[in-house]
Short mmCIF file of C-alpha atoms and ligand atoms in Angstrom, two decimals:
data_model
loop_
_atom_site.label_atom_id
_atom_site.label_comp_id
_atom_site.label_asym_id
_atom_site.label_seq_id
_atom_site.Cartn_x
_atom_site.Cartn_y
_atom_site.Cartn_z
CA MET A 1 90.17 83.93 80.24
CA THR A 2 91.04 86.86 82.46
CA ALA A 3 94.54 87.81 83.57
CA LEU A 4 93.45 87.36 87.17
CA ASN A 5 92.39 83.72 87.46
CA PRO A 6 95.77 82.09 86.78
CA VAL A 7 97.34 84.46 89.32
CA LEU A 8 94.82 83.37 91.97
CA ASP A 9 95.49 79.70 91.12
CA ARG A 10 99.21 80.27 91.44
CA LEU A 11 98.78 81.93 94.86
CA ASP A 12 96.76 78.90 96.05
CA LYS A 13 99.36 76.47 94.74
CA ASN A 14 102.32 78.36 96.21
CA LEU A 15 100.91 79.07 99.65
CA ASP A 16 103.49 76.84 101.37
CA GLN A 17 106.41 78.58 99.69
CA SER A 18 104.96 81.98 100.57
CA LEU A 19 104.73 80.84 104.19
CA ASP A 20 108.39 79.78 104.15
CA ARG A 21 109.36 83.23 102.93
CA LEU A 22 107.26 84.95 105.60
CA PHE A 23 108.80 82.74 108.27
CA ASP A 24 112.29 83.75 107.12
CA LEU A 25 111.35 87.40 107.53
CA LEU A 26 109.65 86.79 110.89
CA LYS A 27 112.80 85.16 112.27
CA ILE A 28 114.67 88.48 111.96
CA LYS A 29 114.46 90.37 115.27
CA SER A 30 113.82 93.81 113.78
CA ILE A 31 112.80 95.60 116.99
CA SER A 32 113.19 99.23 116.05
CA THR A 33 112.97 100.92 119.43
CA ASP A 34 115.90 99.01 121.00
CA PRO A 35 119.36 99.98 119.65
CA ALA A 36 120.58 96.45 120.47
CA PHE A 37 118.60 95.25 117.42
CA SER A 38 119.84 97.83 114.89
CA ALA A 39 121.74 95.22 112.89
CA ASP A 40 118.60 93.05 112.76
CA CYS A 41 116.58 95.98 111.39
CA ARG A 42 119.12 96.41 108.60
CA LYS A 43 119.04 92.66 107.99
CA ALA A 44 115.25 92.77 107.55
CA ALA A 45 115.59 95.66 105.08
CA GLU A 46 118.25 93.76 103.14
CA TRP A 47 116.13 90.59 103.14
CA LEU A 48 113.23 92.54 101.63
CA VAL A 49 115.43 94.18 99.00
CA ALA A 50 116.78 90.79 97.92
CA ASP A 51 113.27 89.35 97.78
CA LEU A 52 111.90 92.28 95.76
CA LYS A 53 114.87 92.06 93.38
CA SER A 54 114.08 88.40 92.81
CA ILE A 55 110.64 89.47 91.57
CA GLY A 56 112.18 92.04 89.24
CA PHE A 57 111.81 95.21 91.28
CA ASP A 58 114.53 97.82 91.17
CA ALA A 59 114.97 97.75 94.95
CA SER A 60 117.44 99.30 97.36
CA VAL A 61 118.16 99.84 101.04
CA ARG A 62 118.06 103.58 101.67
CA ASP A 63 119.92 104.91 104.67
CA THR A 64 118.38 107.40 107.08
CA PRO A 65 119.71 108.78 110.38
CA GLY A 66 117.75 105.90 111.97
CA HIS A 67 116.81 102.52 110.50
CA PRO A 68 116.87 102.26 106.71
CA MET A 69 113.94 102.48 104.33
CA VAL A 70 113.32 100.01 101.53
CA VAL A 71 112.32 101.58 98.23
CA ALA A 72 111.46 99.53 95.15
CA HIS A 73 110.12 100.33 91.71
CA HIS A 74 108.53 98.27 88.98
CA ASP A 75 107.12 99.66 85.78
CA GLY A 76 103.66 98.90 84.45
CA PRO A 77 101.69 99.26 81.24
CA ALA A 78 101.09 102.73 79.84
CA GLY A 79 97.78 104.14 81.03
CA ALA A 80 97.61 101.97 84.15
CA PRO A 81 97.70 103.78 87.51
CA HIS A 82 100.88 104.18 89.54
CA VAL A 83 100.46 103.04 93.14
CA LEU A 84 102.69 103.45 96.17
CA PHE A 85 102.47 100.53 98.59
CA TYR A 86 103.44 101.16 102.21
CA GLY A 87 104.20 98.75 105.05
CA HIS A 88 106.72 98.50 107.88
CA TYR A 89 109.27 95.78 108.60
CA ASP A 90 110.05 96.78 112.19
CA VAL A 91 108.27 95.15 115.13
CA GLN A 92 107.44 95.88 118.75
CA PRO A 93 109.59 94.53 121.61
CA VAL A 94 108.54 91.10 122.87
CA ASP A 95 108.63 91.50 126.63
CA PRO A 96 107.27 90.11 128.86
CA LEU A 97 108.78 87.04 127.22
CA ASN A 98 107.39 84.60 129.82
CA LEU A 99 103.83 85.28 128.62
CA TRP A 100 104.54 83.91 125.14
CA HIS A 101 103.44 80.31 124.52
CA ASP A 102 105.98 80.02 121.69
CA ASP A 103 109.27 81.67 120.81
CA PRO A 104 108.27 85.05 119.27
CA PHE A 105 111.02 84.73 116.66
CA ALA A 106 110.43 81.06 115.78
CA PRO A 107 107.25 81.42 113.70
CA ALA A 108 105.00 78.41 113.29
CA LEU A 109 101.63 77.39 111.94
CA LYS A 110 99.19 76.43 114.69
CA GLU A 111 95.60 75.18 114.65
CA ILE A 112 93.83 77.20 117.36
CA GLU A 113 90.37 75.76 116.72
CA PRO A 114 89.14 73.12 114.25
CA GLY A 115 89.71 74.48 110.76
CA ARG A 116 91.36 77.70 111.92
CA LYS A 117 95.11 77.96 111.50
CA VAL A 118 97.24 80.92 112.55
CA ILE A 119 100.80 82.05 111.99
CA THR A 120 102.46 82.75 115.34
CA GLY A 121 105.26 85.19 116.10
CA ARG A 122 106.12 88.84 116.62
CA GLY A 123 105.30 90.79 113.46
CA SER A 124 103.13 88.03 111.99
CA SER A 125 100.26 90.51 111.81
CA ASP A 126 101.93 93.89 112.46
CA ASP A 127 103.22 94.28 109.86
CA LYS A 128 105.38 91.64 108.17
CA GLY A 129 102.54 89.23 107.44
CA GLN A 130 100.47 92.08 106.06
CA LEU A 131 103.16 93.55 103.83
CA MET A 132 104.09 90.13 102.45
CA THR A 133 100.50 89.62 101.22
CA PHE A 134 101.18 92.36 98.70
CA VAL A 135 104.67 91.15 97.79
CA GLU A 136 103.29 87.64 97.15
CA ALA A 137 100.54 89.02 94.91
CA CYS A 138 103.18 90.86 92.87
CA ARG A 139 105.38 87.76 92.70
CA ALA A 140 102.56 85.56 91.42
CA TRP A 141 101.44 88.13 88.87
CA LYS A 142 104.97 88.58 87.54
CA ALA A 143 105.58 84.83 87.35
CA GLU A 144 102.33 84.29 85.50
CA HIS A 145 102.42 87.20 83.07
CA GLY A 146 106.04 88.40 83.00
CA SER A 147 104.89 91.87 84.01
CA LEU A 148 102.82 93.71 86.62
CA PRO A 149 99.36 95.18 85.92
CA CYS A 150 100.20 98.61 87.42
CA ARG A 151 103.30 100.67 87.88
CA ILE A 152 104.26 99.96 91.50
CA THR A 153 106.49 101.75 93.97
CA ILE A 154 107.04 100.13 97.35
CA LEU A 155 108.08 101.90 100.54
CA PHE A 156 108.86 99.81 103.62
CA GLU A 157 109.70 101.69 106.78
CA GLY A 158 111.76 100.43 109.73
CA GLU A 159 110.73 102.91 112.42
CA GLU A 160 106.93 102.76 112.49
CA GLU A 161 106.88 101.23 115.96
CA SER A 162 109.22 103.90 117.31
CA GLY A 163 107.55 107.09 116.15
CA SER A 164 108.81 107.28 112.53
CA PRO A 165 111.45 109.98 113.18
CA SER A 166 113.01 109.62 109.72
CA LEU A 167 109.83 109.38 107.70
CA LYS A 168 108.90 113.02 107.12
CA PRO A 169 112.43 114.11 106.09
CA PHE A 170 112.65 111.06 103.82
CA LEU A 171 109.32 111.78 102.13
CA ASP A 172 110.31 115.42 101.75
CA ALA A 173 113.70 114.62 100.23
CA ASN A 174 112.34 111.91 97.91
CA ALA A 175 108.92 113.31 97.09
CA LYS A 176 109.45 113.19 93.35
CA GLU A 177 110.57 109.57 93.40
CA LEU A 178 107.75 108.38 95.70
CA LYS A 179 104.81 110.35 94.32
CA ALA A 180 102.20 108.09 92.77
CA ASP A 181 98.52 108.39 91.86
CA PHE A 182 97.56 107.12 95.31
CA ALA A 183 98.91 105.01 98.14
CA LEU A 184 97.93 101.57 99.39
CA VAL A 185 98.62 101.29 103.11
CA CYS A 186 98.51 97.80 104.59
CA ASP A 187 98.61 98.18 108.37
CA THR A 188 94.95 97.95 109.38
CA GLY A 189 92.36 95.25 109.91
CA MET A 190 89.14 93.64 108.74
CA TRP A 191 85.79 94.45 110.33
CA ASP A 192 85.47 90.78 111.30
CA ARG A 193 86.68 87.43 109.98
CA GLU A 194 84.25 87.48 107.07
CA THR A 195 84.03 91.19 106.30
CA PRO A 196 86.92 93.07 104.69
CA ALA A 197 87.23 96.77 105.37
CA ILE A 198 88.68 99.89 103.79
CA SER A 199 89.37 102.70 106.19
CA THR A 200 88.28 105.91 104.53
CA ALA A 201 88.48 108.42 107.34
CA LEU A 202 90.77 109.22 110.24
CA ARG A 203 89.95 111.90 112.76
CA GLY A 204 92.35 114.81 113.25
CA LEU A 205 93.41 116.25 116.58
CA VAL A 206 94.00 119.60 118.28
CA GLY A 207 95.51 119.68 121.77
CA GLU A 208 95.42 122.73 123.97
CA GLU A 209 96.24 123.49 127.60
CA VAL A 210 94.44 126.41 129.17
CA VAL A 211 95.63 128.11 132.37
CA ILE A 212 93.43 130.63 134.16
CA LYS A 213 95.02 132.91 136.77
CA ALA A 214 93.49 135.33 139.24
CA ALA A 215 95.15 136.54 142.49
CA ASP A 216 98.95 136.72 142.63
CA ARG A 217 99.09 133.98 145.30
CA ASP A 218 97.03 131.16 146.86
CA LEU A 219 94.53 132.63 149.34
CA HIS A 220 92.81 131.55 152.57
CA SER A 221 89.19 130.89 151.64
CA GLY A 222 87.94 132.19 155.00
CA GLU A 223 89.80 135.43 154.69
CA PHE A 224 89.17 136.09 150.96
CA GLY A 225 86.36 133.72 149.91
CA GLY A 226 83.40 135.63 148.48
CA ALA A 227 85.53 138.59 147.51
CA ALA A 228 88.37 137.08 145.48
CA ALA A 229 87.95 135.48 142.04
CA ASN A 230 88.36 131.68 142.11
CA PRO A 231 90.11 130.34 138.96
CA ILE A 232 88.75 126.79 139.48
CA ARG A 233 85.19 128.09 139.49
CA ILE A 234 85.85 130.19 136.39
CA LEU A 235 87.54 127.34 134.53
CA ALA A 236 84.78 124.88 135.43
CA ARG A 237 82.09 127.27 134.21
CA ILE A 238 83.84 127.91 130.90
CA LEU A 239 84.47 124.20 130.27
CA ALA A 240 80.87 123.38 131.11
CA ASP A 241 79.75 125.99 128.57
CA ILE A 242 81.48 124.14 125.71
CA HIS A 243 78.68 121.56 125.36
CA ASP A 244 74.94 122.22 125.40
CA GLU A 245 72.38 119.81 126.86
CA ASN A 246 72.44 117.78 123.60
CA SER A 247 76.24 117.41 123.73
CA HIS A 248 76.54 119.79 120.81
CA VAL A 249 79.73 121.89 120.92
CA THR A 250 78.83 125.57 121.33
CA ILE A 251 82.13 127.16 120.24
CA PRO A 252 81.21 129.48 117.33
CA GLY A 253 82.44 128.09 113.99
CA PHE A 254 83.32 124.70 115.50
CA TYR A 255 81.28 122.78 112.93
CA ASP A 256 82.61 124.70 109.91
CA GLY A 257 83.80 122.10 107.41
CA VAL A 258 81.89 119.21 109.03
CA GLU A 259 79.84 117.35 106.45
CA GLU A 260 76.99 114.92 106.92
CA THR A 261 77.93 111.31 106.15
CA PRO A 262 76.15 110.04 103.01
CA SER A 263 73.05 108.06 103.95
CA GLN A 264 74.16 104.90 102.13
CA VAL A 265 77.39 104.94 104.19
CA LEU A 266 75.40 105.37 107.41
CA LYS A 267 73.21 102.45 106.33
CA SER A 268 76.25 100.23 105.75
CA TRP A 269 77.52 101.12 109.24
CA GLU A 270 74.12 100.28 110.68
CA ALA A 271 74.31 96.88 108.99
CA LEU A 272 77.47 96.08 110.98
CA GLY A 273 75.26 95.58 114.02
CA GLU A 274 77.25 97.70 116.46
CA THR A 275 74.91 99.19 119.08
CA ALA A 276 75.32 101.26 122.23
CA GLU A 277 75.05 97.96 124.08
CA THR A 278 77.75 96.09 122.13
CA PHE A 279 80.06 99.10 121.98
CA LEU A 280 79.72 100.51 125.49
CA GLY A 281 78.69 97.38 127.38
CA PRO A 282 82.20 95.87 127.48
CA ILE A 283 83.55 99.04 129.18
CA GLY A 284 80.76 99.16 131.74
CA LEU A 285 78.66 101.90 130.09
CA SER A 286 75.30 101.93 128.35
CA VAL A 287 74.26 105.39 127.07
CA PRO A 288 76.22 107.26 124.35
CA SER A 289 77.35 110.63 125.70
CA GLY A 290 77.71 112.39 122.35
CA GLU A 291 75.32 114.27 120.10
CA LYS A 292 71.79 112.92 120.32
CA GLY A 293 70.31 111.00 117.43
CA ARG A 294 73.57 109.59 116.08
CA SER A 295 74.80 106.01 116.29
CA VAL A 296 77.92 105.11 118.29
CA LEU A 297 79.84 104.36 115.10
CA GLU A 298 78.89 107.71 113.62
CA LEU A 299 79.93 109.42 116.86
CA VAL A 300 83.42 107.90 116.89
CA TRP A 301 84.00 107.79 113.13
CA ALA A 302 82.37 110.86 111.65
CA ARG A 303 81.65 113.47 114.32
CA PRO A 304 84.03 115.94 115.98
CA THR A 305 84.52 116.09 119.73
CA ALA A 306 85.68 118.39 122.50
CA GLU A 307 87.07 116.40 125.43
CA PHE A 308 88.72 117.31 128.70
CA ASN A 309 91.71 115.09 129.34
CA GLY A 310 92.93 116.55 132.60
CA ILE A 311 92.08 119.29 135.04
CA ASN A 312 94.21 120.71 137.77
CA GLY A 313 94.09 123.38 140.45
CA GLY A 314 94.15 124.07 144.18
CA TYR A 315 94.78 121.45 146.83
CA THR A 316 94.34 117.85 145.68
CA GLY A 317 96.45 116.03 148.30
CA LYS A 318 95.28 114.04 151.32
CA GLY A 319 93.17 115.76 153.93
CA PHE A 320 91.73 119.17 153.33
CA LYS A 321 92.97 122.69 152.76
CA THR A 322 90.69 125.73 152.55
CA VAL A 323 92.48 127.44 149.75
CA ILE A 324 91.51 129.63 146.82
CA ALA A 325 94.09 128.73 144.23
CA ALA A 326 95.94 131.37 142.24
CA GLU A 327 95.45 129.35 139.06
CA ALA A 328 93.64 126.41 137.51
CA SER A 329 94.39 124.57 134.28
CA ALA A 330 92.87 122.01 131.95
CA LYS A 331 94.07 119.93 129.03
CA VAL A 332 91.51 120.03 126.27
CA SER A 333 91.54 118.08 123.01
CA PHE A 334 89.40 118.21 119.92
CA ARG A 335 88.97 115.30 117.49
CA LEU A 336 88.37 116.73 114.04
CA VAL A 337 86.54 115.39 111.00
CA HIS A 338 86.29 116.23 107.31
CA LYS A 339 87.49 119.75 106.53
CA GLN A 340 87.69 121.25 110.02
CA ASP A 341 90.75 123.50 110.18
CA PRO A 342 92.95 122.82 113.25
CA ASN A 343 94.20 126.43 113.37
CA LYS A 344 90.69 127.86 113.23
CA ILE A 345 89.49 125.46 115.92
CA ARG A 346 92.35 126.48 118.19
CA ALA A 347 91.65 130.18 117.61
CA ALA A 348 87.91 129.73 118.14
CA PHE A 349 88.49 127.89 121.42
CA ARG A 350 90.82 130.61 122.69
CA LYS A 351 88.33 133.34 121.80
CA PHE A 352 85.56 131.33 123.50
CA VAL A 353 87.59 131.29 126.72
CA GLU A 354 88.71 134.92 126.50
CA ASP A 355 85.15 136.12 125.90
CA ARG A 356 84.10 134.53 129.20
CA LEU A 357 86.97 135.73 131.32
CA PRO A 358 85.84 137.95 134.23
CA ALA A 359 87.66 141.03 135.51
CA ASP A 360 91.04 140.55 137.25
CA CYS A 361 91.64 137.20 135.52
CA SER A 362 94.13 136.30 132.85
CA VAL A 363 94.55 133.28 130.64
CA GLU A 364 97.47 131.46 129.04
CA PHE A 365 97.27 128.87 126.30
CA HIS A 366 99.84 126.20 125.50
CA PRO A 367 99.35 124.43 122.17
CA HIS A 368 99.93 120.65 121.99
CA GLY A 369 99.91 119.72 118.34
CA GLY A 370 97.29 119.86 115.65
CA SER A 371 96.54 117.79 112.57
CA PRO A 372 93.57 117.84 110.22
CA ALA A 373 91.33 114.84 109.62
CA ILE A 374 91.76 112.62 106.61
CA GLN A 375 88.67 111.92 104.56
CA LEU A 376 88.82 109.94 101.35
CA SER A 377 86.22 111.07 98.87
CA TYR A 378 83.49 108.44 98.86
CA ASP A 379 83.18 108.77 95.09
CA SER A 380 86.89 108.06 94.39
CA PRO A 381 86.99 105.51 91.53
CA PHE A 382 89.96 103.75 93.19
CA LEU A 383 87.90 103.26 96.33
CA THR A 384 84.98 101.73 94.42
CA LYS A 385 87.26 99.37 92.51
CA ALA A 386 89.08 98.22 95.63
CA LYS A 387 85.80 97.75 97.47
CA ASN A 388 84.33 95.58 94.71
CA ALA A 389 87.54 93.55 94.42
CA LEU A 390 87.54 92.81 98.16
CA SER A 391 83.85 91.91 98.08
CA ASP A 392 84.61 89.32 95.38
CA GLU A 393 87.15 87.57 97.60
CA TRP A 394 85.53 87.44 101.06
CA PRO A 395 82.26 85.89 102.29
CA LYS A 396 80.71 89.31 103.00
CA PRO A 397 80.90 92.57 101.05
CA ALA A 398 83.59 95.08 101.98
CA VAL A 399 82.64 97.96 104.26
CA MET A 400 84.05 101.45 104.35
CA ILE A 401 84.93 102.12 107.95
CA ALA A 402 86.65 104.97 109.71
CA MET A 403 89.03 105.31 112.59
CA GLY A 404 88.51 107.43 115.65
CA GLY A 405 92.27 107.72 116.14
CA SER A 406 94.97 108.66 113.69
CA ILE A 407 97.54 106.96 111.45
CA PRO A 408 100.25 109.58 110.85
CA ILE A 409 101.51 108.03 107.60
CA VAL A 410 98.26 108.89 105.84
CA GLY A 411 98.60 112.57 106.74
CA ASP A 412 102.26 112.51 105.73
CA PHE A 413 101.44 111.08 102.30
CA GLN A 414 98.80 113.78 101.94
CA ASN A 415 101.09 116.61 103.05
CA PHE A 416 104.41 115.62 101.49
CA LEU A 417 103.30 113.75 98.38
CA GLY A 418 99.82 115.21 97.77
CA MET A 419 98.41 111.69 97.66
CA GLU A 420 95.31 109.99 99.05
CA SER A 421 95.70 106.61 100.75
CA LEU A 422 93.54 103.51 100.63
CA LEU A 423 93.91 101.66 103.93
CA VAL A 424 93.36 97.96 103.34
CA GLY A 425 94.52 95.27 105.73
CA TYR A 426 93.57 91.79 106.85
CA GLY A 427 94.41 91.92 110.56
CA LEU A 428 91.80 90.76 113.08
CA SER A 429 90.95 92.29 116.43
CA ASP A 430 92.27 89.19 118.24
CA ASP A 431 95.71 89.33 116.55
CA ARG A 432 97.29 90.66 119.78
CA ILE A 433 99.54 93.09 117.98
CA HIS A 434 102.10 94.72 120.33
CA SER A 435 101.27 92.01 122.92
CA PRO A 436 102.56 88.52 123.71
CA ASN A 437 101.33 85.73 121.40
CA GLU A 438 100.82 87.87 118.32
CA LYS A 439 99.33 85.85 115.46
CA TYR A 440 98.00 86.28 111.93
CA ASP A 441 95.27 84.02 110.62
CA LEU A 442 96.38 81.83 107.73
CA SER A 443 93.19 82.94 105.97
CA SER A 444 94.28 86.58 106.38
CA PHE A 445 97.64 85.75 104.79
CA HIS A 446 96.22 83.62 101.98
CA LYS A 447 93.09 85.57 101.12
CA GLY A 448 95.03 88.80 101.66
CA GLN A 449 97.36 87.80 98.80
CA ARG A 450 94.36 86.95 96.62
CA SER A 451 92.70 90.23 97.58
CA TRP A 452 95.70 92.28 96.41
CA ALA A 453 95.77 90.39 93.12
CA ARG A 454 92.09 91.23 92.67
CA ILE A 455 92.63 94.89 93.62
CA LEU A 456 95.57 95.30 91.23
CA ASP A 457 93.50 93.71 88.48
CA ALA A 458 90.51 95.95 89.24
CA LEU A 459 92.63 99.10 89.22
CA THR A 460 93.63 98.50 85.61
CA ARG A 461 90.04 98.52 84.45
ZN1 LIG B 501 101.80 98.40 112.19
#
């Protein structure tokens, strides 16, 4: 008899009660970006504290200059890992309200196709439904065994949907209290309805604006053309130089710190069946524009990029003007992977431009943020345990996926608490988070609870 099975049975038996609790939380209009709902945000935090206390957590509402945090602690057996669980109780605004089929704050269970039930309402998926999967797993474990299998700290934020202004100062001020062996972040999705996913990599970002100047004023192209330097021409040539004919970035040192993805990981991505056709077809494209010989998933998950996001110079209004502009500018961004250093990338880009600058021209650079990539080590024992636990619960084995974009919380945990994060969530791509008619599949909510029980159990072994 394992410790796990009775917990799973209890979760099955108590699904209705767990739904009632989620509905209570979903009814609270905790829209963080609109000051009119400040009291509701506090109410959601207080609701969570009361619920966590009822399980036996030492929980409290913690004030910040914005909406409060919820912090809760529960001890665990000696030798078991200490995990920090993160979720957010705030939600996105609901407008346009007329596009909702149901009241966004009157959650309900709805059958959308035979055998498929969903929980409707704002926050059902992002992120109240998700965070409650973990709380329910803890509740069932505690009720069954009188204890929890791991030492657990919980952090619920109330400003995730409005830029998390209080998060960094809070992590900094409470680093000692919040530091754990690693974090579990539940704000992401499955690969598909049958395949659970752990996100193991997030690309970093460097933003840079480059301005090239030549003459001290705009010039008539008949009078000066041929003799005067043209900043648009110079900028275009330099930008074109950044990629070779194979879409490889030519900036010296750009690939320092980039590692090849292990072949078994590449194979598992291949098995997901995403092709150039399925990935690019829906946006009206067909041929991957990145480095040759790499799959679309590898290109967006595991390779760095240099992209031009905007370019400006000269006369761009209606009609025509024969002008040689005094300056031209471009906004350039780099998505980073693995151990690429944002500062070195920025410096290498600037040198690349300066090295190509002709006589009489000058250049200015304006930095626009920089953050390194996050890459979980593929051989982390926590990752393997969580992956196996998820594979036991769902019809198909868990896959380790990556994200082309960024989730700031993961970098913040790394920087302020020196902690890696496992991103596990049960959202689906049709959950319509941030949009009207948000929903969360009942199977996500139910099997999500069971998945956390399995993961907690696996982490102790
Ligand atoms: Zn979220």
